[in-house]
Amino acid sequence: RREGDSDKDVNRKTDSQKDTNSKTDKTMQYYLQQMLVTGMGDQILQDFKEVDWATIYAWKDALDFGELTTNLLLVGQKGHVTPAHYDEQHNFFSQLEGRKQVLLYAPSDWDKLYPYPVHHACDRQSQVDLFKRGVWPTTSTSQLATTAAFDEADAAKYPKFARATAFEACVLPGEMLYIPSYWWHHIWSLEETVSLTFWFKCGPPASITLPISAMQKVALRRNIETQMANLGGGGKSVRELLQAMEKGLLSDAQTSILAQVKLLLKHVLAEHEIQDFLEELAAHRFDLPLLLSHT
């Protein structure tokens, strides 16, 4: 499961959409994700109290984060993979035991990672299977253009992925990795691992200046998909609208919805950017069996 998923998020996934495990290990993989709250046990809570909270909150203030929302204890077996996804909160990802390998992609690579639709059960997760071949895409430098080999069908379905730029990190015991909100992260346990997360809300919104930032653009995409669903009568209507737009076969009702959406976009995008924005929103994201979290 993705770090940050609620039990409800996980339960509604089908088996084919659960976390991918190492192709070289055919045994069942287990992964514990537990929110640290009262009732967890005296020893765990005592350990939790010994966290250097003064430093954590000093960093929070320096980075202008919002309030702390939750802490998660993560325990995984060797070979466990958390597939590429992004979260809407900042995360201080702390490694306690074992090593984790991480690939990170900036919010500007949103269109190259082909996220599932907002109303899909795998919302915020990439449709691209970065671990398809069961081999980590190693690199000799800290920054790389991901070179995972895909077959022709994958290349045709996700043509922009070859241009995505990944940042690779290996998080060791005693180290902390800051994962900003809206940054994609794909995580592999190199051995049995224990991690602790510190989730913070984003800080107070800054005044909007044009052009908007890559992070703001991801949030805008989510808001527009939600607005389309509200205007069209549910998540299924978003798929129908965007696919009709791509084919040039919009109904009168869909044309009206699209006109309302374009009026909203004029507040934050230049006129010439709007059509490209909508085409990116649609491209190769809705060509899948429909599985909605809600309609």
PDB file of C-alpha atoms in Angstrom:
ATOM      1  CA  ARG A   1       0.000   0.000   0.000  1.00  0.00           C
ATOM      2  CA  ARG A   2       1.051   3.609  -0.400  1.00  0.00           C
ATOM      3  CA  GLU A   3       2.308   5.429   2.676  1.00  0.00           C
ATOM      4  CA  GLY A   4      -0.555   7.625   3.813  1.00  0.00           C
ATOM      5  CA  ASP A   5      -3.387   5.447   2.505  1.00  0.00           C
ATOM      6  CA  SER A   6      -6.240   4.927   4.919  1.00  0.00           C
ATOM      7  CA  ASP A   7      -7.650   1.448   5.525  1.00  0.00           C
ATOM      8  CA  LYS A   8     -10.589   2.476   3.342  1.00  0.00           C
ATOM      9  CA  ASP A   9      -8.208   3.456   0.525  1.00  0.00           C
ATOM     10  CA  VAL A  10      -6.504   0.073   0.647  1.00  0.00           C
ATOM     11  CA  ASN A  11      -9.598  -2.068   1.041  1.00  0.00           C
ATOM     12  CA  ARG A  12     -11.180  -0.756  -2.126  1.00  0.00           C
ATOM     13  CA  LYS A  13      -8.206  -1.718  -4.313  1.00  0.00           C
ATOM     14  CA  THR A  14      -8.413  -4.887  -6.345  1.00  0.00           C
ATOM     15  CA  ASP A  15      -5.674  -7.494  -6.050  1.00  0.00           C
ATOM     16  CA  SER A  16      -4.208  -6.359  -9.352  1.00  0.00           C
ATOM     17  CA  GLN A  17      -3.780  -2.847  -8.009  1.00  0.00           C
ATOM     18  CA  LYS A  18      -2.130  -3.624  -4.707  1.00  0.00           C
ATOM     19  CA  ASP A  19       1.567  -2.958  -4.198  1.00  0.00           C
ATOM     20  CA  THR A  20       3.858  -4.812  -6.582  1.00  0.00           C
ATOM     21  CA  ASN A  21       6.384  -7.108  -4.925  1.00  0.00           C
ATOM     22  CA  SER A  22       9.764  -8.241  -6.183  1.00  0.00           C
ATOM     23  CA  LYS A  23       9.380 -10.519  -9.180  1.00  0.00           C
ATOM     24  CA  THR A  24      12.274 -12.616  -7.865  1.00  0.00           C
ATOM     25  CA  ASP A  25      10.460 -13.467  -4.623  1.00  0.00           C
ATOM     26  CA  LYS A  26       7.299 -15.502  -5.168  1.00  0.00           C
ATOM     27  CA  THR A  27       6.352 -15.677  -1.489  1.00  0.00           C
ATOM     28  CA  MET A  28       3.643 -13.583   0.084  1.00  0.00           C
ATOM     29  CA  GLN A  29       4.822 -10.152   1.214  1.00  0.00           C
ATOM     30  CA  TYR A  30       3.586  -8.526   4.411  1.00  0.00           C
ATOM     31  CA  TYR A  31       3.582  -4.838   5.221  1.00  0.00           C
ATOM     32  CA  LEU A  32       2.480  -3.117   8.425  1.00  0.00           C
ATOM     33  CA  GLN A  33       1.255   0.463   8.376  1.00  0.00           C
ATOM     34  CA  GLN A  34       0.148   1.619  11.804  1.00  0.00           C
ATOM     35  CA  MET A  35      -0.839   5.072  12.987  1.00  0.00           C
ATOM     36  CA  LEU A  36       0.858   5.896  16.275  1.00  0.00           C
ATOM     37  CA  VAL A  37      -1.920   6.662  18.728  1.00  0.00           C
ATOM     38  CA  THR A  38      -2.801   5.923  22.322  1.00  0.00           C
ATOM     39  CA  GLY A  39      -3.275   2.178  22.776  1.00  0.00           C
ATOM     40  CA  MET A  40      -0.282   1.130  20.683  1.00  0.00           C
ATOM     41  CA  GLY A  41       1.571  -0.189  23.728  1.00  0.00           C
ATOM     42  CA  ASP A  42       3.670   1.405  26.420  1.00  0.00           C
ATOM     43  CA  GLN A  43       7.062   0.537  24.921  1.00  0.00           C
ATOM     44  CA  ILE A  44       6.263   1.904  21.467  1.00  0.00           C
ATOM     45  CA  LEU A  45       4.775   5.079  22.913  1.00  0.00           C
ATOM     46  CA  GLN A  46       7.822   5.526  25.167  1.00  0.00           C
ATOM     47  CA  ASP A  47      10.118   5.217  22.146  1.00  0.00           C
ATOM     48  CA  PHE A  48       7.912   7.703  20.304  1.00  0.00           C
ATOM     49  CA  LYS A  49       8.274  10.232  23.137  1.00  0.00           C
ATOM     50  CA  GLU A  50      12.058  10.107  22.730  1.00  0.00           C
ATOM     51  CA  VAL A  51      11.897  11.541  19.214  1.00  0.00           C
ATOM     52  CA  ASP A  52      13.800  14.825  18.934  1.00  0.00           C
ATOM     53  CA  TRP A  53      10.625  16.855  18.660  1.00  0.00           C
ATOM     54  CA  ALA A  54      12.413  20.184  19.106  1.00  0.00           C
ATOM     55  CA  THR A  55      14.370  19.595  15.892  1.00  0.00           C
ATOM     56  CA  ILE A  56      11.328  18.282  14.031  1.00  0.00           C
ATOM     57  CA  TYR A  57       9.317  21.393  14.874  1.00  0.00           C
ATOM     58  CA  ALA A  58      12.263  23.687  14.148  1.00  0.00           C
ATOM     59  CA  TRP A  59      12.367  22.252  10.620  1.00  0.00           C
ATOM     60  CA  LYS A  60       8.582  22.570  10.372  1.00  0.00           C
ATOM     61  CA  ASP A  61       8.769  26.257  11.240  1.00  0.00           C
ATOM     62  CA  ALA A  62      11.736  26.902   8.961  1.00  0.00           C
ATOM     63  CA  LEU A  63       9.875  25.343   6.016  1.00  0.00           C
ATOM     64  CA  ASP A  64       6.582  27.059   6.930  1.00  0.00           C
ATOM     65  CA  PHE A  65       4.595  23.833   7.172  1.00  0.00           C
ATOM     66  CA  GLY A  66       1.107  23.604   8.568  1.00  0.00           C
ATOM     67  CA  GLU A  67       0.217  21.449  11.555  1.00  0.00           C
ATOM     68  CA  LEU A  68       1.424  17.888  12.145  1.00  0.00           C
ATOM     69  CA  THR A  69      -1.392  15.543  11.105  1.00  0.00           C
ATOM     70  CA  THR A  70      -0.155  12.029  11.804  1.00  0.00           C
ATOM     71  CA  ASN A  71       2.757   9.663  12.338  1.00  0.00           C
ATOM     72  CA  LEU A  72       2.888   6.251  10.714  1.00  0.00           C
ATOM     73  CA  LEU A  73       4.993   3.259  11.715  1.00  0.00           C
ATOM     74  CA  LEU A  74       5.921   1.242   8.608  1.00  0.00           C
ATOM     75  CA  VAL A  75       7.351  -2.289   8.813  1.00  0.00           C
ATOM     76  CA  GLY A  76       8.158  -4.154   5.613  1.00  0.00           C
ATOM     77  CA  GLN A  77       9.855  -7.300   4.389  1.00  0.00           C
ATOM     78  CA  LYS A  78      12.782  -7.393   1.999  1.00  0.00           C
ATOM     79  CA  GLY A  79      11.606  -6.819  -1.564  1.00  0.00           C
ATOM     80  CA  HIS A  80       8.453  -4.926  -0.667  1.00  0.00           C
ATOM     81  CA  VAL A  81       7.648  -2.176  -3.156  1.00  0.00           C
ATOM     82  CA  THR A  82       5.463   0.878  -2.656  1.00  0.00           C
ATOM     83  CA  PRO A  83       4.541   1.960  -6.205  1.00  0.00           C
ATOM     84  CA  ALA A  84       5.132   5.467  -7.503  1.00  0.00           C
ATOM     85  CA  HIS A  85       2.610   7.938  -6.093  1.00  0.00           C
ATOM     86  CA  TYR A  86       2.430  11.422  -4.622  1.00  0.00           C
ATOM     87  CA  ASP A  87       0.856  12.773  -1.452  1.00  0.00           C
ATOM     88  CA  GLU A  88      -0.794  16.090  -0.689  1.00  0.00           C
ATOM     89  CA  GLN A  89       1.148  16.643   2.527  1.00  0.00           C
ATOM     90  CA  HIS A  90       4.825  17.111   3.369  1.00  0.00           C
ATOM     91  CA  ASN A  91       6.587  14.059   4.774  1.00  0.00           C
ATOM     92  CA  PHE A  92       9.697  13.690   6.927  1.00  0.00           C
ATOM     93  CA  PHE A  93      10.433  10.056   6.082  1.00  0.00           C
ATOM     94  CA  SER A  94      12.642   8.614   8.838  1.00  0.00           C
ATOM     95  CA  GLN A  95      14.444   5.298   8.490  1.00  0.00           C
ATOM     96  CA  LEU A  96      14.888   3.330  11.733  1.00  0.00           C
ATOM     97  CA  GLU A  97      15.954  -0.141  10.562  1.00  0.00           C
ATOM     98  CA  GLY A  98      17.129  -1.484   7.208  1.00  0.00           C
ATOM     99  CA  ARG A  99      17.653   0.382   3.928  1.00  0.00           C
ATOM    100  CA  LYS A 100      15.139   1.698   1.443  1.00  0.00           C
ATOM    101  CA  GLN A 101      15.843   2.683  -2.139  1.00  0.00           C
ATOM    102  CA  VAL A 102      13.776   5.609  -3.384  1.00  0.00           C
ATOM    103  CA  LEU A 103      13.078   7.119  -6.791  1.00  0.00           C
ATOM    104  CA  LEU A 104      11.661  10.648  -6.682  1.00  0.00           C
ATOM    105  CA  TYR A 105      10.088  12.647  -9.509  1.00  0.00           C
ATOM    106  CA  ALA A 106       9.261  16.336  -9.361  1.00  0.00           C
ATOM    107  CA  PRO A 107       5.668  17.605  -9.702  1.00  0.00           C
ATOM    108  CA  SER A 108       6.645  18.950 -13.132  1.00  0.00           C
ATOM    109  CA  ASP A 109       6.783  15.317 -14.333  1.00  0.00           C
ATOM    110  CA  TRP A 110       3.085  14.808 -13.570  1.00  0.00           C
ATOM    111  CA  ASP A 111       2.144  14.314 -17.233  1.00  0.00           C
ATOM    112  CA  LYS A 112       5.013  11.826 -17.713  1.00  0.00           C
ATOM    113  CA  LEU A 113       3.908   9.589 -14.808  1.00  0.00           C
ATOM    114  CA  TYR A 114       0.285   9.204 -16.025  1.00  0.00           C
ATOM    115  CA  PRO A 115      -1.574   9.283 -12.693  1.00  0.00           C
ATOM    116  CA  TYR A 116      -4.818   7.406 -12.312  1.00  0.00           C
ATOM    117  CA  PRO A 117      -7.912   9.625 -12.499  1.00  0.00           C
ATOM    118  CA  VAL A 118      -8.911  11.421  -9.305  1.00  0.00           C
ATOM    119  CA  HIS A 119     -12.052   9.297  -8.976  1.00  0.00           C
ATOM    120  CA  HIS A 120     -10.187   6.019  -9.478  1.00  0.00           C
ATOM    121  CA  ALA A 121      -9.446   3.774  -6.496  1.00  0.00           C
ATOM    122  CA  CYS A 122      -5.707   4.268  -7.175  1.00  0.00           C
ATOM    123  CA  ASP A 123      -5.908   8.059  -7.183  1.00  0.00           C
ATOM    124  CA  ARG A 124      -2.452   9.719  -6.798  1.00  0.00           C
ATOM    125  CA  GLN A 125      -0.672   6.594  -8.055  1.00  0.00           C
ATOM    126  CA  SER A 126       1.192   6.295 -11.369  1.00  0.00           C
ATOM    127  CA  GLN A 127      -0.148   3.905 -13.989  1.00  0.00           C
ATOM    128  CA  VAL A 128       3.431   3.247 -15.100  1.00  0.00           C
ATOM    129  CA  ASP A 129       4.830   0.056 -13.558  1.00  0.00           C
ATOM    130  CA  LEU A 130       8.344   1.193 -12.668  1.00  0.00           C
ATOM    131  CA  PHE A 131       9.166  -2.236 -11.259  1.00  0.00           C
ATOM    132  CA  LYS A 132       7.801  -4.266 -14.130  1.00  0.00           C
ATOM    133  CA  ARG A 133      11.000  -6.153 -14.785  1.00  0.00           C
ATOM    134  CA  GLY A 134      11.755  -6.746 -11.104  1.00  0.00           C
ATOM    135  CA  VAL A 135      15.139  -5.036 -11.454  1.00  0.00           C
ATOM    136  CA  TRP A 136      15.913  -1.696  -9.846  1.00  0.00           C
ATOM    137  CA  PRO A 137      17.057   0.843 -12.482  1.00  0.00           C
ATOM    138  CA  THR A 138      20.494   1.513 -10.977  1.00  0.00           C
ATOM    139  CA  THR A 139      22.533   4.553 -11.865  1.00  0.00           C
ATOM    140  CA  SER A 140      26.011   5.848 -11.186  1.00  0.00           C
ATOM    141  CA  THR A 141      24.790   9.399 -10.566  1.00  0.00           C
ATOM    142  CA  SER A 142      22.292  10.946  -8.167  1.00  0.00           C
ATOM    143  CA  GLN A 143      20.158  12.320 -10.987  1.00  0.00           C
ATOM    144  CA  LEU A 144      19.074  10.190 -13.888  1.00  0.00           C
ATOM    145  CA  ALA A 145      16.682   9.819 -16.731  1.00  0.00           C
ATOM    146  CA  THR A 146      14.935   6.589 -15.819  1.00  0.00           C
ATOM    147  CA  THR A 147      15.996   3.842 -18.194  1.00  0.00           C
ATOM    148  CA  ALA A 148      13.640   1.054 -17.188  1.00  0.00           C
ATOM    149  CA  ALA A 149      13.060  -0.989 -20.327  1.00  0.00           C
ATOM    150  CA  PHE A 150       9.461  -1.291 -21.463  1.00  0.00           C
ATOM    151  CA  ASP A 151       7.986  -3.246 -24.295  1.00  0.00           C
ATOM    152  CA  GLU A 152       6.453  -1.573 -27.339  1.00  0.00           C
ATOM    153  CA  ALA A 153       2.956  -1.621 -25.841  1.00  0.00           C
ATOM    154  CA  ASP A 154       4.145   0.256 -22.747  1.00  0.00           C
ATOM    155  CA  ALA A 155       6.079   2.762 -24.824  1.00  0.00           C
ATOM    156  CA  ALA A 156       2.997   3.455 -26.941  1.00  0.00           C
ATOM    157  CA  LYS A 157       0.720   3.754 -23.920  1.00  0.00           C
ATOM    158  CA  TYR A 158       3.028   5.990 -21.875  1.00  0.00           C
ATOM    159  CA  PRO A 159       5.136   7.801 -24.506  1.00  0.00           C
ATOM    160  CA  LYS A 160       6.272  10.665 -22.258  1.00  0.00           C
ATOM    161  CA  PHE A 161       7.636   8.467 -19.464  1.00  0.00           C
ATOM    162  CA  ALA A 162      10.999   8.086 -21.218  1.00  0.00           C
ATOM    163  CA  ARG A 163      11.512  11.829 -20.657  1.00  0.00           C
ATOM    164  CA  ALA A 164      10.803  11.739 -16.905  1.00  0.00           C
ATOM    165  CA  THR A 165      13.769  12.581 -14.690  1.00  0.00           C
ATOM    166  CA  ALA A 166      14.226  10.629 -11.468  1.00  0.00           C
ATOM    167  CA  PHE A 167      16.295  11.390  -8.387  1.00  0.00           C
ATOM    168  CA  GLU A 168      17.603   8.302  -6.639  1.00  0.00           C
ATOM    169  CA  ALA A 169      18.319   7.994  -2.918  1.00  0.00           C
ATOM    170  CA  CYS A 170      19.162   5.179  -0.547  1.00  0.00           C
ATOM    171  CA  VAL A 171      17.842   5.958   2.928  1.00  0.00           C
ATOM    172  CA  LEU A 172      19.904   4.333   5.674  1.00  0.00           C
ATOM    173  CA  PRO A 173      19.030   3.708   9.343  1.00  0.00           C
ATOM    174  CA  GLY A 174      19.233   6.992  11.239  1.00  0.00           C
ATOM    175  CA  GLU A 175      18.608   9.082   8.126  1.00  0.00           C
ATOM    176  CA  MET A 176      15.593  11.186   7.202  1.00  0.00           C
ATOM    177  CA  LEU A 177      14.357  11.969   3.693  1.00  0.00           C
ATOM    178  CA  TYR A 178      12.179  15.022   3.155  1.00  0.00           C
ATOM    179  CA  ILE A 179       9.488  14.228   0.561  1.00  0.00           C
ATOM    180  CA  PRO A 180       7.692  17.465  -0.373  1.00  0.00           C
ATOM    181  CA  SER A 181       3.995  17.449  -1.147  1.00  0.00           C
ATOM    182  CA  TYR A 182       3.129  16.440  -4.728  1.00  0.00           C
ATOM    183  CA  TRP A 183       6.547  14.830  -5.302  1.00  0.00           C
ATOM    184  CA  TRP A 184       6.306  11.311  -6.730  1.00  0.00           C
ATOM    185  CA  HIS A 185       8.117   8.582  -4.803  1.00  0.00           C
ATOM    186  CA  HIS A 186       8.647   4.892  -5.559  1.00  0.00           C
ATOM    187  CA  ILE A 187      10.143   2.912  -2.662  1.00  0.00           C
ATOM    188  CA  TRP A 188      11.806  -0.503  -2.445  1.00  0.00           C
ATOM    189  CA  SER A 189      12.853  -2.251   0.784  1.00  0.00           C
ATOM    190  CA  LEU A 190      16.362  -3.638   0.292  1.00  0.00           C
ATOM    191  CA  GLU A 191      15.983  -5.696   3.470  1.00  0.00           C
ATOM    192  CA  GLU A 192      13.573  -5.901   6.394  1.00  0.00           C
ATOM    193  CA  THR A 193      12.752  -2.292   7.227  1.00  0.00           C
ATOM    194  CA  VAL A 194      11.177  -0.089   9.879  1.00  0.00           C
ATOM    195  CA  SER A 195      10.302   3.515   9.047  1.00  0.00           C
ATOM    196  CA  LEU A 196       8.531   6.380  10.789  1.00  0.00           C
ATOM    197  CA  THR A 197       6.774   9.206   8.966  1.00  0.00           C
ATOM    198  CA  PHE A 198       5.926  12.729  10.092  1.00  0.00           C
ATOM    199  CA  TRP A 199       3.080  14.165   8.004  1.00  0.00           C
ATOM    200  CA  PHE A 200       2.496  17.933   7.897  1.00  0.00           C
ATOM    201  CA  LYS A 201      -0.163  19.955   6.147  1.00  0.00           C
ATOM    202  CA  CYS A 202       0.996  22.439   3.555  1.00  0.00           C
ATOM    203  CA  GLY A 203       1.463  25.933   4.932  1.00  0.00           C
ATOM    204  CA  PRO A 204      -0.874  28.875   4.356  1.00  0.00           C
ATOM    205  CA  PRO A 205      -1.389  29.393   0.620  1.00  0.00           C
ATOM    206  CA  ALA A 206       0.812  32.081  -0.838  1.00  0.00           C
ATOM    207  CA  SER A 207      -0.671  34.671  -3.133  1.00  0.00           C
ATOM    208  CA  ILE A 208      -1.125  33.302  -6.622  1.00  0.00           C
ATOM    209  CA  THR A 209       1.365  34.672  -9.110  1.00  0.00           C
ATOM    210  CA  LEU A 210       1.478  33.743 -12.766  1.00  0.00           C
ATOM    211  CA  PRO A 211       2.744  31.444 -14.051  1.00  0.00           C
ATOM    212  CA  ILE A 212       1.655  29.074 -11.288  1.00  0.00           C
ATOM    213  CA  SER A 213       4.194  26.615  -9.870  1.00  0.00           C
ATOM    214  CA  ALA A 214       4.368  22.934 -10.813  1.00  0.00           C
ATOM    215  CA  MET A 215       2.951  21.980  -7.384  1.00  0.00           C
ATOM    216  CA  GLN A 216       0.072  24.420  -7.807  1.00  0.00           C
ATOM    217  CA  LYS A 217      -0.569  22.975 -11.252  1.00  0.00           C
ATOM    218  CA  VAL A 218      -0.964  19.458  -9.832  1.00  0.00           C
ATOM    219  CA  ALA A 219      -3.460  20.789  -7.278  1.00  0.00           C
ATOM    220  CA  LEU A 220      -5.247  22.644 -10.077  1.00  0.00           C
ATOM    221  CA  ARG A 221      -5.565  19.447 -12.124  1.00  0.00           C
ATOM    222  CA  ARG A 222      -7.145  17.682  -9.162  1.00  0.00           C
ATOM    223  CA  ASN A 223      -9.560  20.561  -8.598  1.00  0.00           C
ATOM    224  CA  ILE A 224     -10.556  20.664 -12.263  1.00  0.00           C
ATOM    225  CA  GLU A 225     -11.260  16.925 -12.383  1.00  0.00           C
ATOM    226  CA  THR A 226     -13.379  17.295  -9.253  1.00  0.00           C
ATOM    227  CA  GLN A 227     -15.216  20.275 -10.751  1.00  0.00           C
ATOM    228  CA  MET A 228     -15.893  18.321 -13.955  1.00  0.00           C
ATOM    229  CA  ALA A 229     -17.361  15.497 -11.888  1.00  0.00           C
ATOM    230  CA  ASN A 230     -19.557  17.942  -9.975  1.00  0.00           C
ATOM    231  CA  LEU A 231     -20.845  19.502 -13.185  1.00  0.00           C
ATOM    232  CA  GLY A 232     -21.259  16.218 -15.041  1.00  0.00           C
ATOM    233  CA  GLY A 233     -22.788  14.073 -12.344  1.00  0.00           C
ATOM    234  CA  GLY A 234     -19.878  11.938 -11.115  1.00  0.00           C
ATOM    235  CA  GLY A 235     -16.450  10.504 -11.844  1.00  0.00           C
ATOM    236  CA  LYS A 236     -17.611   8.437 -14.823  1.00  0.00           C
ATOM    237  CA  SER A 237     -18.699  11.619 -16.588  1.00  0.00           C
ATOM    238  CA  VAL A 238     -15.132  12.996 -16.421  1.00  0.00           C
ATOM    239  CA  ARG A 239     -13.846  10.039 -18.407  1.00  0.00           C
ATOM    240  CA  GLU A 240     -16.624  10.390 -20.948  1.00  0.00           C
ATOM    241  CA  LEU A 241     -16.068  14.148 -21.274  1.00  0.00           C
ATOM    242  CA  LEU A 242     -12.310  14.022 -21.765  1.00  0.00           C
ATOM    243  CA  GLN A 243     -12.432  11.096 -24.172  1.00  0.00           C
ATOM    244  CA  ALA A 244     -15.122  12.871 -26.190  1.00  0.00           C
ATOM    245  CA  MET A 245     -12.949  15.992 -26.212  1.00  0.00           C
ATOM    246  CA  GLU A 246      -9.998  14.009 -27.594  1.00  0.00           C
ATOM    247  CA  LYS A 247     -12.175  12.575 -30.366  1.00  0.00           C
ATOM    248  CA  GLY A 248     -13.894  15.883 -31.160  1.00  0.00           C
ATOM    249  CA  LEU A 249     -17.291  14.352 -30.386  1.00  0.00           C
ATOM    250  CA  LEU A 250     -18.581  16.479 -27.517  1.00  0.00           C
ATOM    251  CA  SER A 251     -22.292  16.539 -26.794  1.00  0.00           C
ATOM    252  CA  ASP A 252     -24.035  19.847 -26.139  1.00  0.00           C
ATOM    253  CA  ALA A 253     -23.984  19.166 -22.402  1.00  0.00           C
ATOM    254  CA  GLN A 254     -20.281  18.318 -22.478  1.00  0.00           C
ATOM    255  CA  THR A 255     -19.516  21.428 -24.517  1.00  0.00           C
ATOM    256  CA  SER A 256     -21.270  23.512 -21.867  1.00  0.00           C
ATOM    257  CA  ILE A 257     -19.278  21.889 -19.042  1.00  0.00           C
ATOM    258  CA  LEU A 258     -16.009  22.386 -20.904  1.00  0.00           C
ATOM    259  CA  ALA A 259     -16.842  26.060 -21.479  1.00  0.00           C
ATOM    260  CA  GLN A 260     -17.421  26.546 -17.732  1.00  0.00           C
ATOM    261  CA  VAL A 261     -14.136  24.830 -16.939  1.00  0.00           C
ATOM    262  CA  LYS A 262     -12.242  27.026 -19.406  1.00  0.00           C
ATOM    263  CA  LEU A 263     -13.679  30.132 -17.751  1.00  0.00           C
ATOM    264  CA  LEU A 264     -12.300  28.944 -14.423  1.00  0.00           C
ATOM    265  CA  LEU A 265      -8.898  28.177 -15.925  1.00  0.00           C
ATOM    266  CA  LYS A 266      -8.601  31.695 -17.350  1.00  0.00           C
ATOM    267  CA  HIS A 267      -8.018  32.950 -13.805  1.00  0.00           C
ATOM    268  CA  VAL A 268      -4.729  31.027 -13.448  1.00  0.00           C
ATOM    269  CA  LEU A 269      -3.586  30.065 -16.952  1.00  0.00           C
ATOM    270  CA  ALA A 270      -2.778  32.093 -20.029  1.00  0.00           C
ATOM    271  CA  GLU A 271      -5.289  31.730 -22.871  1.00  0.00           C
ATOM    272  CA  HIS A 272      -2.874  29.710 -25.021  1.00  0.00           C
ATOM    273  CA  GLU A 273      -2.131  27.279 -22.147  1.00  0.00           C
ATOM    274  CA  ILE A 274      -5.692  26.136 -21.497  1.00  0.00           C
ATOM    275  CA  GLN A 275      -6.129  23.671 -24.353  1.00  0.00           C
ATOM    276  CA  ASP A 276      -2.735  22.071 -23.685  1.00  0.00           C
ATOM    277  CA  PHE A 277      -3.678  21.783 -20.002  1.00  0.00           C
ATOM    278  CA  LEU A 278      -6.900  19.936 -20.864  1.00  0.00           C
ATOM    279  CA  GLU A 279      -5.175  17.662 -23.368  1.00  0.00           C
ATOM    280  CA  GLU A 280      -2.564  16.705 -20.757  1.00  0.00           C
ATOM    281  CA  LEU A 281      -5.355  16.021 -18.295  1.00  0.00           C
ATOM    282  CA  ALA A 282      -6.849  13.501 -20.718  1.00  0.00           C
ATOM    283  CA  ALA A 283      -3.840  11.913 -22.407  1.00  0.00           C
ATOM    284  CA  HIS A 284      -3.462   8.157 -21.754  1.00  0.00           C
ATOM    285  CA  ARG A 285      -5.062   8.400 -18.303  1.00  0.00           C
ATOM    286  CA  PHE A 286      -8.553   7.059 -18.900  1.00  0.00           C
ATOM    287  CA  ASP A 287      -7.784   4.113 -21.210  1.00  0.00           C
ATOM    288  CA  LEU A 288      -8.293   1.513 -18.497  1.00  0.00           C
ATOM    289  CA  PRO A 289     -11.048  -0.624 -16.992  1.00  0.00           C
ATOM    290  CA  LEU A 290     -13.138   1.797 -14.977  1.00  0.00           C
ATOM    291  CA  LEU A 291     -12.768   1.356 -11.234  1.00  0.00           C
ATOM    292  CA  LEU A 292     -14.050   4.337  -9.323  1.00  0.00           C
ATOM    293  CA  SER A 293     -13.694   5.101  -5.658  1.00  0.00           C
ATOM    294  CA  HIS A 294     -16.998   6.915  -5.944  1.00  0.00           C
ATOM    295  CA  THR A 295     -19.186   7.909  -8.859  1.00  0.00           C
TER     296      THR A 295
END
